[in-house]
Short mmCIF file of C-alpha atoms in Angstrom, two decimals:
data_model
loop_
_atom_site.label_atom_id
_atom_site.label_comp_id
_atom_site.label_asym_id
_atom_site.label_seq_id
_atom_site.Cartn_x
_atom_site.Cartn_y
_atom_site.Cartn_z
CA UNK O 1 33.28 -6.62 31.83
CA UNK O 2 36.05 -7.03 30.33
CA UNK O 3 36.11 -10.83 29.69
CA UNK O 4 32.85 -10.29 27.97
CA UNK O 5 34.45 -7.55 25.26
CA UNK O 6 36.87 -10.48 24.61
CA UNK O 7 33.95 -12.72 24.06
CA UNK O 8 32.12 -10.31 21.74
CA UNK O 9 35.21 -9.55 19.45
CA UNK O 10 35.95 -13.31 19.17
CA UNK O 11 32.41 -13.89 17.98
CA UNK O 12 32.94 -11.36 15.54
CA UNK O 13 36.10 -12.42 14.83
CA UNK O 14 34.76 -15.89 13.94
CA UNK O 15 32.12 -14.57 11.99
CA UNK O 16 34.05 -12.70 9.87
CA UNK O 17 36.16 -15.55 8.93
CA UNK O 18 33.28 -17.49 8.34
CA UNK O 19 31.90 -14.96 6.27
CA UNK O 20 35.31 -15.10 4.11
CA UNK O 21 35.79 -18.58 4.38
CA UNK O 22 32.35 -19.99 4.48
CA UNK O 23 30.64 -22.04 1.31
CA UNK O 24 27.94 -19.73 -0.76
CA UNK O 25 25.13 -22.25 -2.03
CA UNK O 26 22.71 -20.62 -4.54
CA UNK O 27 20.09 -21.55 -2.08
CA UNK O 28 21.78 -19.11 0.81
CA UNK O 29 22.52 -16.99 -1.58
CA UNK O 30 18.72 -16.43 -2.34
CA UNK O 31 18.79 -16.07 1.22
CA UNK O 32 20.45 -13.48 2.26
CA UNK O 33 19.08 -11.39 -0.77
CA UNK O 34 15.53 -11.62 0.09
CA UNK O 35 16.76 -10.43 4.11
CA UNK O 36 19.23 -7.68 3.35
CA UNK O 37 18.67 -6.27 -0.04
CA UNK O 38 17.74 -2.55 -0.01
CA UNK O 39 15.31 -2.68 -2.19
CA UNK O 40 13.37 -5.21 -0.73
CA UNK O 41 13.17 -3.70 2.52
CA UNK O 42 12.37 -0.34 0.40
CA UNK O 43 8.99 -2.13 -1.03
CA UNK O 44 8.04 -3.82 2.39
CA UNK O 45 7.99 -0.34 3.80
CA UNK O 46 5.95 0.62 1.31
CA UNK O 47 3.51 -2.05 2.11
CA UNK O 48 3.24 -1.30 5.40
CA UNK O 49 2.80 2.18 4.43
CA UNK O 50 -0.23 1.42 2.32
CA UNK O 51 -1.91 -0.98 5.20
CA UNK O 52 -1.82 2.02 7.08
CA UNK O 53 -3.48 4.00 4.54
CA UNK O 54 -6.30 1.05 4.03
CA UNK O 55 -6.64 1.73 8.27
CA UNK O 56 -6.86 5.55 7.59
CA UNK O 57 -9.30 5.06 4.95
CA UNK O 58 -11.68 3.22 7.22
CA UNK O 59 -11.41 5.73 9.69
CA UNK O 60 -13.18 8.33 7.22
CA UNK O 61 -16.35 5.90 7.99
CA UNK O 62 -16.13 6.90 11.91
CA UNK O 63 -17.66 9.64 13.05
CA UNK O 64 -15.29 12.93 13.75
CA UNK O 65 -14.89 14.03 16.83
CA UNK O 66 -13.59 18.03 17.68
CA UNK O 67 -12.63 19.86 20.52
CA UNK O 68 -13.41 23.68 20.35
CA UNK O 69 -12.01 26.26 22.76
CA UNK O 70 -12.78 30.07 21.90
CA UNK O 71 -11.60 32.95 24.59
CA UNK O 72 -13.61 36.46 23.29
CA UNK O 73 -13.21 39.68 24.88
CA UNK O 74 -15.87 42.02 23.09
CA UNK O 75 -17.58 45.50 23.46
CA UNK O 76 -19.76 44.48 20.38
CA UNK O 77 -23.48 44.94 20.74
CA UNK O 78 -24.17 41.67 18.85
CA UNK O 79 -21.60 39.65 20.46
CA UNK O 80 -22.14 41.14 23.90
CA UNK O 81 -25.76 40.44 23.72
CA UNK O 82 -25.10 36.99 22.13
CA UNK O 83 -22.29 36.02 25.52
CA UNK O 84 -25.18 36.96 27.97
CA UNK O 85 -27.54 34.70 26.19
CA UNK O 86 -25.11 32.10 25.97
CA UNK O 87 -23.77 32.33 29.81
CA UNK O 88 -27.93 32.48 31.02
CA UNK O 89 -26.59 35.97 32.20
CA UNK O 90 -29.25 38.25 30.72
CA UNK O 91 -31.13 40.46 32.68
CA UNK O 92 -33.47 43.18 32.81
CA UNK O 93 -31.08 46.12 32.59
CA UNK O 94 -29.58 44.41 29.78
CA UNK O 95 -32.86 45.97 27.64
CA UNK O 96 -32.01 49.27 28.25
CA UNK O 97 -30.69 51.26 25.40
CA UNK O 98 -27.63 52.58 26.72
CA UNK O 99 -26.85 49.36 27.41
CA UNK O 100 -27.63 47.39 24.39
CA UNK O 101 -25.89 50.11 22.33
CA UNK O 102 -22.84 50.63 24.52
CA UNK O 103 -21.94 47.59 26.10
CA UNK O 104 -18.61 47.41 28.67
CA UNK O 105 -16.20 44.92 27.76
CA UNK O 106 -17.62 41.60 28.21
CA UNK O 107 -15.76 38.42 28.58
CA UNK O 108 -16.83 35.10 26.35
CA UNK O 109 -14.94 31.72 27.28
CA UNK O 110 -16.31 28.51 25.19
CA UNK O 111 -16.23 25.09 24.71
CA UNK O 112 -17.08 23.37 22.13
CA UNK O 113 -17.56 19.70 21.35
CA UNK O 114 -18.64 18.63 17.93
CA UNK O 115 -19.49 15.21 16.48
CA UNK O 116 -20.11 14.81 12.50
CA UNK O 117 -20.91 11.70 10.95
CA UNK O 118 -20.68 11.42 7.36
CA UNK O 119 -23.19 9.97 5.84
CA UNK O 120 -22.54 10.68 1.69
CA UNK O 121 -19.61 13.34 0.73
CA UNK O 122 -20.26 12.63 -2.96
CA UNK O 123 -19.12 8.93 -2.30
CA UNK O 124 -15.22 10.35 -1.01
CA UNK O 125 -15.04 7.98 1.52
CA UNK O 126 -15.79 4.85 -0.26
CA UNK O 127 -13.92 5.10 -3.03
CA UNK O 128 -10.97 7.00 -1.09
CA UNK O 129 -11.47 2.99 0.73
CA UNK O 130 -11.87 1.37 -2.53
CA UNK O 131 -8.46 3.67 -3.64
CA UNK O 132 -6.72 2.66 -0.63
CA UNK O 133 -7.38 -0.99 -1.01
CA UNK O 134 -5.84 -1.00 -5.00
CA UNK O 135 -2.62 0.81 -3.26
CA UNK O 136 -2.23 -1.64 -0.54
CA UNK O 137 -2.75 -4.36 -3.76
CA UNK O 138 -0.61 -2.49 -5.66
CA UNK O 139 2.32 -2.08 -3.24
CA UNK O 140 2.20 -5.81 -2.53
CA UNK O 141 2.78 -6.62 -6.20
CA UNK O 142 5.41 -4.40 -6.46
CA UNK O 143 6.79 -6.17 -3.95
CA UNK O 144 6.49 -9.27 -5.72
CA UNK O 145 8.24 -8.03 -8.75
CA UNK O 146 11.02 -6.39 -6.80
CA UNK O 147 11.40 -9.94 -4.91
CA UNK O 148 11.52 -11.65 -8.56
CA UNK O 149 13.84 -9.34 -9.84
CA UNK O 150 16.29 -9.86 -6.67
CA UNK O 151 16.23 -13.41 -6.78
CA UNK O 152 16.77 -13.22 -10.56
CA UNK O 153 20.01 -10.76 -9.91
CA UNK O 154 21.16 -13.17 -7.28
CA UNK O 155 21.37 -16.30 -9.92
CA UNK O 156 22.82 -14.22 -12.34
CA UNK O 157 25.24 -12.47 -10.25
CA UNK O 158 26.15 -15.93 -8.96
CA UNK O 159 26.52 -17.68 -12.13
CA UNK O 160 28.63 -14.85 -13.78
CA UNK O 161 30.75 -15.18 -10.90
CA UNK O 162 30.90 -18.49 -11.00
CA UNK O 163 32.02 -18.35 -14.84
CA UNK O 164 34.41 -15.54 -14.13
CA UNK O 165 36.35 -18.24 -11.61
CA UNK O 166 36.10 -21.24 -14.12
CA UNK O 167 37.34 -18.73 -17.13
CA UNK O 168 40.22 -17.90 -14.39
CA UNK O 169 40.81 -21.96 -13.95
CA UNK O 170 41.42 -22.34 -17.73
CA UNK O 171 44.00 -19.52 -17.92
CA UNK O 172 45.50 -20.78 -15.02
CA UNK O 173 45.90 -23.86 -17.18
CA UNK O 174 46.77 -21.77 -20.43
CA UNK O 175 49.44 -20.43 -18.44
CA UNK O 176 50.98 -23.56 -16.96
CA UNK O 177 50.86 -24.96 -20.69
CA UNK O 178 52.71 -21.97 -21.70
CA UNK O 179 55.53 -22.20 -19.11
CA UNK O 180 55.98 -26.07 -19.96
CA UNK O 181 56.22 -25.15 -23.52
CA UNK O 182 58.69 -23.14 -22.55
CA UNK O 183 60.57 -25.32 -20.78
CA UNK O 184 60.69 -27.56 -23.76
CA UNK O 185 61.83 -24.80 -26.09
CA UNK O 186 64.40 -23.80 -23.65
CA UNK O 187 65.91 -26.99 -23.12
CA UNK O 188 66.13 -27.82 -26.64
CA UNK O 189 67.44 -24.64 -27.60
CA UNK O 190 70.44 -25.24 -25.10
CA UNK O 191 70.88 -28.62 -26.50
CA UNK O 192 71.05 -26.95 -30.06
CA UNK O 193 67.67 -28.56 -31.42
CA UNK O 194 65.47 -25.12 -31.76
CA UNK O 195 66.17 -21.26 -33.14
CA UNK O 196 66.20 -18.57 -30.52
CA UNK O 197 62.90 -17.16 -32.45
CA UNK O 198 61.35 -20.22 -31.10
CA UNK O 199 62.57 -19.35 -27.76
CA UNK O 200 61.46 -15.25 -28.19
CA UNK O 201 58.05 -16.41 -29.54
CA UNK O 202 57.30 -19.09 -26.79
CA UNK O 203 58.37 -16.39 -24.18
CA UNK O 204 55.75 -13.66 -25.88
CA UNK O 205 53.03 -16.53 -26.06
CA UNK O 206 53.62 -16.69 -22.28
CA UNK O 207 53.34 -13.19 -21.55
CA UNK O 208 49.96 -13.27 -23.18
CA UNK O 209 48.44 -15.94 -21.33
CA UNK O 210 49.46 -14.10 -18.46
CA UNK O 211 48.17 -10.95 -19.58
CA UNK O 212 44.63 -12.96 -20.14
CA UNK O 213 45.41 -14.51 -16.65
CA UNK O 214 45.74 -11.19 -15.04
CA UNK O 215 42.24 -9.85 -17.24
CA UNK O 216 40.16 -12.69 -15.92
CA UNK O 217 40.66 -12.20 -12.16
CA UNK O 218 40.18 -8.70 -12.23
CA UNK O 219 36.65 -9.70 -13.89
CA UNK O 220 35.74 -12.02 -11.54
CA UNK O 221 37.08 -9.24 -8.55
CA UNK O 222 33.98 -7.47 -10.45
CA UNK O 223 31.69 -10.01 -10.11
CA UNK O 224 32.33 -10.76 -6.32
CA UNK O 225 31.77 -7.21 -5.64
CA UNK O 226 28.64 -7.12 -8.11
CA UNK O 227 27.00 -10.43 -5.98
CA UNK O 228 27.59 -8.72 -2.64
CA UNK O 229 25.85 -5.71 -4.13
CA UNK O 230 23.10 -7.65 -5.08
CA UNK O 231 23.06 -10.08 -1.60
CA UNK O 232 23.37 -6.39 0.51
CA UNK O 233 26.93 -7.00 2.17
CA UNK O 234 29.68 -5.45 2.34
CA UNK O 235 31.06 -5.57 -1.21
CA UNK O 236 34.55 -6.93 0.24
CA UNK O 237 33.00 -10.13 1.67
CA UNK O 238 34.84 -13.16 -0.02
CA UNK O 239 32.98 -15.89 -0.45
CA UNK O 240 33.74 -19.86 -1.89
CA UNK O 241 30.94 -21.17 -4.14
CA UNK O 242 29.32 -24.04 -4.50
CA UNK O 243 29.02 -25.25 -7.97
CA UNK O 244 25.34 -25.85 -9.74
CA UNK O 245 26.06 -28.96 -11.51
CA UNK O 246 22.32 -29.79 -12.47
CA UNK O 247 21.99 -28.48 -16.24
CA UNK O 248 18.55 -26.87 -16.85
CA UNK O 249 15.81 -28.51 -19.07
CA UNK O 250 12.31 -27.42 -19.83
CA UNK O 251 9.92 -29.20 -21.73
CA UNK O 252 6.63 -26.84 -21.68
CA UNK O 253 5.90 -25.10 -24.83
CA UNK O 254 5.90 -21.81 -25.75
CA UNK O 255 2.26 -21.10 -25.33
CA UNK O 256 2.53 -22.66 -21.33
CA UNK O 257 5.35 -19.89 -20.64
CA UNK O 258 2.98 -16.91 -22.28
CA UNK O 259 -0.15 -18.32 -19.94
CA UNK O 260 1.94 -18.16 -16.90
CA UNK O 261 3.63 -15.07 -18.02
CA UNK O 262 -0.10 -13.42 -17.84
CA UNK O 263 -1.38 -15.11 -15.03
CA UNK O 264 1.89 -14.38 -12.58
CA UNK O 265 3.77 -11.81 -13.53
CA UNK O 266 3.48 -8.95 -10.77
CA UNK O 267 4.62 -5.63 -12.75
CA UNK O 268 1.50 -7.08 -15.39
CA UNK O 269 -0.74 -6.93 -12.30
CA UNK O 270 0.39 -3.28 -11.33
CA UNK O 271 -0.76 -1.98 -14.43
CA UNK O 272 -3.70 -3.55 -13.98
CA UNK O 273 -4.38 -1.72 -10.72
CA UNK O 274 -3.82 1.76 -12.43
CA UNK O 275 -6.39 1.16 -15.10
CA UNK O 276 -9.11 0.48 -12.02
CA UNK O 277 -7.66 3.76 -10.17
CA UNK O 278 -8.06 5.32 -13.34
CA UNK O 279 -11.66 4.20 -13.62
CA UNK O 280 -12.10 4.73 -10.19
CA UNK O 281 -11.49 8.98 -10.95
CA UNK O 282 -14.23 8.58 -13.65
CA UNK O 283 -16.14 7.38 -11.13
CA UNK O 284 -15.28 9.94 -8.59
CA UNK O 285 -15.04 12.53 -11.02
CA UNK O 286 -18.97 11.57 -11.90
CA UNK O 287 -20.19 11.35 -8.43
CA UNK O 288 -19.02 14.74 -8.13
CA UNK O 289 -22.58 15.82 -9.06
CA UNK O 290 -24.02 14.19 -6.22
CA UNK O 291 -25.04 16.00 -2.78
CA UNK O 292 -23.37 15.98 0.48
CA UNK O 293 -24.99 14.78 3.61
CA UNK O 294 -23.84 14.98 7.14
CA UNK O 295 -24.91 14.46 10.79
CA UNK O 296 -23.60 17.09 12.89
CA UNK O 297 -24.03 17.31 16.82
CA UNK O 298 -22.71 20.27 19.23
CA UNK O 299 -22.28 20.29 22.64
CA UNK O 300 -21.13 23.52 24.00
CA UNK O 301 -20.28 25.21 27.03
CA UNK O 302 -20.21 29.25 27.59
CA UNK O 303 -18.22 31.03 31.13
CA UNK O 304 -17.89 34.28 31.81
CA UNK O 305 -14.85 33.23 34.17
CA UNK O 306 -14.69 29.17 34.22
CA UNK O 307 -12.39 29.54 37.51
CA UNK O 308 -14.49 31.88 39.76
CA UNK O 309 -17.04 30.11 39.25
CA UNK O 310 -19.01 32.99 38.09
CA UNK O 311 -22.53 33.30 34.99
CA UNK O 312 -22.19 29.78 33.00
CA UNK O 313 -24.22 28.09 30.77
CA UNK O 314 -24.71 25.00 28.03
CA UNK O 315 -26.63 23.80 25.44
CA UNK O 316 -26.38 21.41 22.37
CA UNK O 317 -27.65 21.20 18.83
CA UNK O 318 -28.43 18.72 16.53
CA UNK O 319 -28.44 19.30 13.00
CA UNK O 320 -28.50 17.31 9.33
CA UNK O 321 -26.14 19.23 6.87
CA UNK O 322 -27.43 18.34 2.74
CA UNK O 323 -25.35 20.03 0.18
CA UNK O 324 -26.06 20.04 -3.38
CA UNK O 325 -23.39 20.92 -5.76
CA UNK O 326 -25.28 23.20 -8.50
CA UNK O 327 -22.48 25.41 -10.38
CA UNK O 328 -18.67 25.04 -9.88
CA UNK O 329 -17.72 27.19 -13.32
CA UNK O 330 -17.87 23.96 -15.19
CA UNK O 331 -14.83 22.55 -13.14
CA UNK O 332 -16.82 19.13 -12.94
CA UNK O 333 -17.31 18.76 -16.16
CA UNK O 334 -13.87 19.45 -17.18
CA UNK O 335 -13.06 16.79 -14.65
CA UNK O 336 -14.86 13.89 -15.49
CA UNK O 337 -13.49 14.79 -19.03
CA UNK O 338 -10.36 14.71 -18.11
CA UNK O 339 -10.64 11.22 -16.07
CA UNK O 340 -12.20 9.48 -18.87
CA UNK O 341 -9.46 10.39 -21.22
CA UNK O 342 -6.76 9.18 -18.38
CA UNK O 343 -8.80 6.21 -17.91
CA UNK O 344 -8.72 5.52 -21.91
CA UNK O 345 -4.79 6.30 -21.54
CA UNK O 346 -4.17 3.64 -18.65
CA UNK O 347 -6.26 1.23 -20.91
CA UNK O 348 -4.34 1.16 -23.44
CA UNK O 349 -1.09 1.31 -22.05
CA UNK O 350 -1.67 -1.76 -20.34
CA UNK O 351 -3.12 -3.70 -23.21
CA UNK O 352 0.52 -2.49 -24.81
CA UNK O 353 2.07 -3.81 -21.71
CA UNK O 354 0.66 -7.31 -21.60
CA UNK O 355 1.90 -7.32 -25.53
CA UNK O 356 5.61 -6.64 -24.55
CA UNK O 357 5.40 -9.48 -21.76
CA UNK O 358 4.08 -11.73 -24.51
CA UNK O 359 6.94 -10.62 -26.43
CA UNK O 360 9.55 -10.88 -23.51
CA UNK O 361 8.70 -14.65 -23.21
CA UNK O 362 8.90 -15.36 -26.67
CA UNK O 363 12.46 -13.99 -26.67
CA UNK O 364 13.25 -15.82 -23.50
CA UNK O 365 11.98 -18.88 -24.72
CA UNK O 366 14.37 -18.62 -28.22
CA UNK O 367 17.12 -17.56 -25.93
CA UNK O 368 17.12 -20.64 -24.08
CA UNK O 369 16.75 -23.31 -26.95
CA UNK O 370 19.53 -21.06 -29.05
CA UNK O 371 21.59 -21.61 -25.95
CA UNK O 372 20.99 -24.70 -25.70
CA UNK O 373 22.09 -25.67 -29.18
CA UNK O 374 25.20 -23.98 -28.54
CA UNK O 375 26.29 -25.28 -25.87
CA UNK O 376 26.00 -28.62 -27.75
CA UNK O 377 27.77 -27.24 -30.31
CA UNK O 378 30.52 -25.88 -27.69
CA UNK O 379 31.06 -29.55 -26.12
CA UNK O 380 31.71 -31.01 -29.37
CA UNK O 381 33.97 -28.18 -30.45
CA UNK O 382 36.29 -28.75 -27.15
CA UNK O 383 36.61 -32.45 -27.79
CA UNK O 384 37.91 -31.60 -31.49
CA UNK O 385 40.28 -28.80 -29.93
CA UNK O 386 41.73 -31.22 -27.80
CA UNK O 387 42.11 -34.25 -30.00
CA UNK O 388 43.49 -31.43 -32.50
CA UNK O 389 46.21 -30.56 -29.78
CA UNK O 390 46.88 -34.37 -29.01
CA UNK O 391 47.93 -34.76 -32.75
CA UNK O 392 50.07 -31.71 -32.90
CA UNK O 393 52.14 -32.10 -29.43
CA UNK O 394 52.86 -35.45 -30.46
CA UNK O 395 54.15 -34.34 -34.41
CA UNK O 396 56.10 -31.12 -32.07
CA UNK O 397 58.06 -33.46 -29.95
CA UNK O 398 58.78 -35.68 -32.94
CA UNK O 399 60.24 -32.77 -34.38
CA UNK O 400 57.07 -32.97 -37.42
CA UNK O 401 55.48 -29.30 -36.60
CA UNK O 402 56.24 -26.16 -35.78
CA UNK O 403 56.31 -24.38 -32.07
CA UNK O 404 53.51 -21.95 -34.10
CA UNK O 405 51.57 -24.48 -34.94
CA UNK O 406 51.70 -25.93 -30.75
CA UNK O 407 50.74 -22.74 -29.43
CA UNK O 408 47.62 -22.02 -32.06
CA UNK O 409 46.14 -25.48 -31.17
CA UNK O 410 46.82 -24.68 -27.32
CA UNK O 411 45.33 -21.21 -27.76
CA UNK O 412 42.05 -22.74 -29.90
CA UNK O 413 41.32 -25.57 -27.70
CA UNK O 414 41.70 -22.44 -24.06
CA UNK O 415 39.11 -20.20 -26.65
CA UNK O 416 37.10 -23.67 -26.93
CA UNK O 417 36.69 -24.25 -23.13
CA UNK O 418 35.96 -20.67 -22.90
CA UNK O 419 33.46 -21.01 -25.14
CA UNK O 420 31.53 -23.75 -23.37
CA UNK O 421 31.85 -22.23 -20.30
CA UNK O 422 29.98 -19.28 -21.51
CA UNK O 423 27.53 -21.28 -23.43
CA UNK O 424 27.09 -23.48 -20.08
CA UNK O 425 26.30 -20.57 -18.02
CA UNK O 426 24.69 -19.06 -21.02
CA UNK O 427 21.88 -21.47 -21.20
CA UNK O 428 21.06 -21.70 -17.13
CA UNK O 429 20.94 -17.89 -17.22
CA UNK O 430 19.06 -18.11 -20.76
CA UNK O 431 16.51 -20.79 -18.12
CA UNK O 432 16.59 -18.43 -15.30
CA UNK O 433 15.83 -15.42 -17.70
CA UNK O 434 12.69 -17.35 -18.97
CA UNK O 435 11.43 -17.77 -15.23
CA UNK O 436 11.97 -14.51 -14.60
CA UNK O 437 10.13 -13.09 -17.67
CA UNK O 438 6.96 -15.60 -16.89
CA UNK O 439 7.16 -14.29 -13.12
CA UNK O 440 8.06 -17.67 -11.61
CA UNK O 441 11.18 -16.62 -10.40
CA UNK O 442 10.38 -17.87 -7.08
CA UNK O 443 12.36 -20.52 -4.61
CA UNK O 444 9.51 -22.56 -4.91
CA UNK O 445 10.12 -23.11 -8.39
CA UNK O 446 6.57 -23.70 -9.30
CA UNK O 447 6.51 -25.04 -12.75
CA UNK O 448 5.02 -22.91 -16.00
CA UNK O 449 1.58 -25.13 -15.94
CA UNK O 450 0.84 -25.06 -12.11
CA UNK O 451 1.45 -21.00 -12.72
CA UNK O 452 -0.90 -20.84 -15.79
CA UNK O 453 -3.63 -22.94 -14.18
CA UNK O 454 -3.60 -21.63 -10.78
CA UNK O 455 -6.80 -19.08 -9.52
CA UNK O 456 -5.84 -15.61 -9.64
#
């Protein structure tokens, strides 16, 4: 028993490491997302939770089936006169005045099974059916969107992470410029070639860098915790990350992205399903004025003492039940009134809806070709930073600049690498943003025109 404790904790041992140690793809990443997120599992309950209610909305098809037990003890004339008939107990003496008006306590045990098949309840059961089927519907599109949000929050929690570690690399490099520059200054200054403000000003520059240093890995601390929030582990799991090299390109237009947008996008179809509830209360609402039919059977049993074995009897009864609804105090009325003005409501609130998703891909769509254009603009602006920094070391160590002048074209050529690290990861989120808002943030990638084309 013991050897296999040892076992267990070195397995867990190992997986832990592995968990701290182990490569993160994007593709894993997506991974464990859609297996342990919260949410997700949240919204498959709830799909499972309205299959059920599809299954409980068949059964109001079935016929119902009730058992009835009733134990009287009675010295009513009616009731004592109804037992006897009941238990085939009845007698002559039982017509006898005395004893129809002053019955002794008489002793009534029944049983009672009843069958009723619904036939028409003012159409409850098919649309409570046709209600339960727009849930289940419903609850699987929800799904949907909560998956395409998820994998969206993965990709973006990734990337920012990813960014936050790169922005770390470059004052990592700011700050072992800044302690070589200070080298320089110091050894000159011994050697009688530089001014102790040179000296005070290249130790301040340092102390900034490292002040920038010490910013940027507490914001990407942030963003490791904020990806294992997202990926649903714990939130001190370490992970290495595998670079996404590939830059994103699109080439469908506008219009492509706002067809797939319409066709795909699960929240879109959610709304959808509340304007048919909606019209499915106008509809139930209006079949309130309908009648009721039902087939009712009875099967019953009457004992004056089941265990003695003493008077007993049975019988059964058959009956059609047709209700008509005639006056309810307006209540009807006032009900498919106030159904057709929620249905009018839910109408309109989704034809505003589909407008804001048309409007959420247009933005997404100019968000991605702005940052595109600026991460062009970015790459050219770090190749002029650093060719500007080339020219300026050189005219420093030939004694031609000024240690001011080293340390502003050090510190604009770190803000230029900054910059096209955030325009880099700018643009894929700017592409993953634009999946997301024409619901084809999927791992199948499926591209804008397959989405826009394919059958509902």
């Amino acid at each position: 028993m013991g050897r296999v404790w040892w076992v267990v904790v070195l397995i867990w041992l190992g997986f832990a490491a592995g968990a701290r140690a182990g490569v993160l793809e994007l593709e894993k990443a997506y991974q464990l997302a859609l297996a342990r997120n919260p949410l997700l599992a949240a919204a498959r309950s709830e799909v499972k939770a309205a299959q059920h209610g599809v299954a409980e909305a068949k059964g109001a098809f079935l016929p119902r089936v009730d058992l009835r037990l009733v134990y009287a003890r009675t010295d009513s004339p009616v009731q004592v006169f109804s037992y006897k008939l009941a238990q085939e107990n009845f007698k002559a003496e039982d017509f006898l005045l005395p004893n129809l008006n002053h019955p002794e306590d008489y002793t009534n045990w029944q049983t009672q099974v009843v069958v009723t098949q619904p036939i028409f309840n003012q159409g409850r059961e098919i649309l409570g059916y046709r209600r339960a089927r727009i849930a289940l519907s419903q609850a699987r599109n929800y799904l949907a969107a909560i998956t395409q949000r998820v994998l969206f929050d993965t990709e973006r929690a990734y990337l920012e992470l990813l960014l936050a570690r790169e922005r770390v690399q470059v004052m990592e490099e700011a700050v072992r410029t800044a302690e070589e520059n200070l080298r320089v200054v110091r050894s000159r200054f011994q050697a009688g070639r530089a001014l102790k403000s040179d000296l005070l000003e290249a130790q301040v520059f340092l102390s900034r860098q490292k002040k920038d240093l010490a910013a940027a890995r507490h914001q990407a601390r942030v963003a490791e915790t904020r990806l294992n929030l997202v990926l649903g582990v714990p939130l001190t799991t370490h992970w290495k990350l595998a670079p996404v090299s590939s830059l994103p390109r699109i080439r469908e237009r506008l219009s492509t992205w706002r067809c797939a947008a319409l066709a795909r996008r699960p929240d879109l179809k959610v709304e959808e399903h509340r304007v048919k509830l909606a019209a499915l209360r106008v509809k139930e609402a209006r079949w309130r004025f309908l009648p009721s039919l039902n087939l009712r059977g009875i099967y019953e049993k009457n004992a004056e003492d089941p265990l003695s074995g003493g008077a007993d009897g049975d019988a059964y009864t058959i009956m059609a039940q047709l209700d008509f609804n005639i006056f309810k105090g307006f209540r009807d009325k006032a009900r498919l009134s106030r159904a057709r003005a929620e249905y009018l409501s839910a109408r309109e609130r989704y034809r505003q809806y589909r407008r804001e998703v048309e409007q959420q891909v247009e933005e997404a769509y100019s968000r991605y070709l702005t940052a595109q254009k600026e991460y062009e603009v970015t790459e050219r602006a770090v190749a002029q930073a650093e060719e500007g920094l080339r020219i300026i070391r050189q005219r420093y160590e030939a004694g031609l600049a000024l240690l001011v002048e080293l340390q502003d074209a050090e510190t604009a050529l770190k803000r230029a690498r900054l910059m096209r690290l955030e325009a880099l990861y700018g643009w894929r989120l700017a592409e993953s943003g634009l999946r997301f808002a024409a619901g084809i943030m999927d791992r199948e990638r499926i591209s804008p025109a397959e989405a826009c084309h394919e059958k509902p």
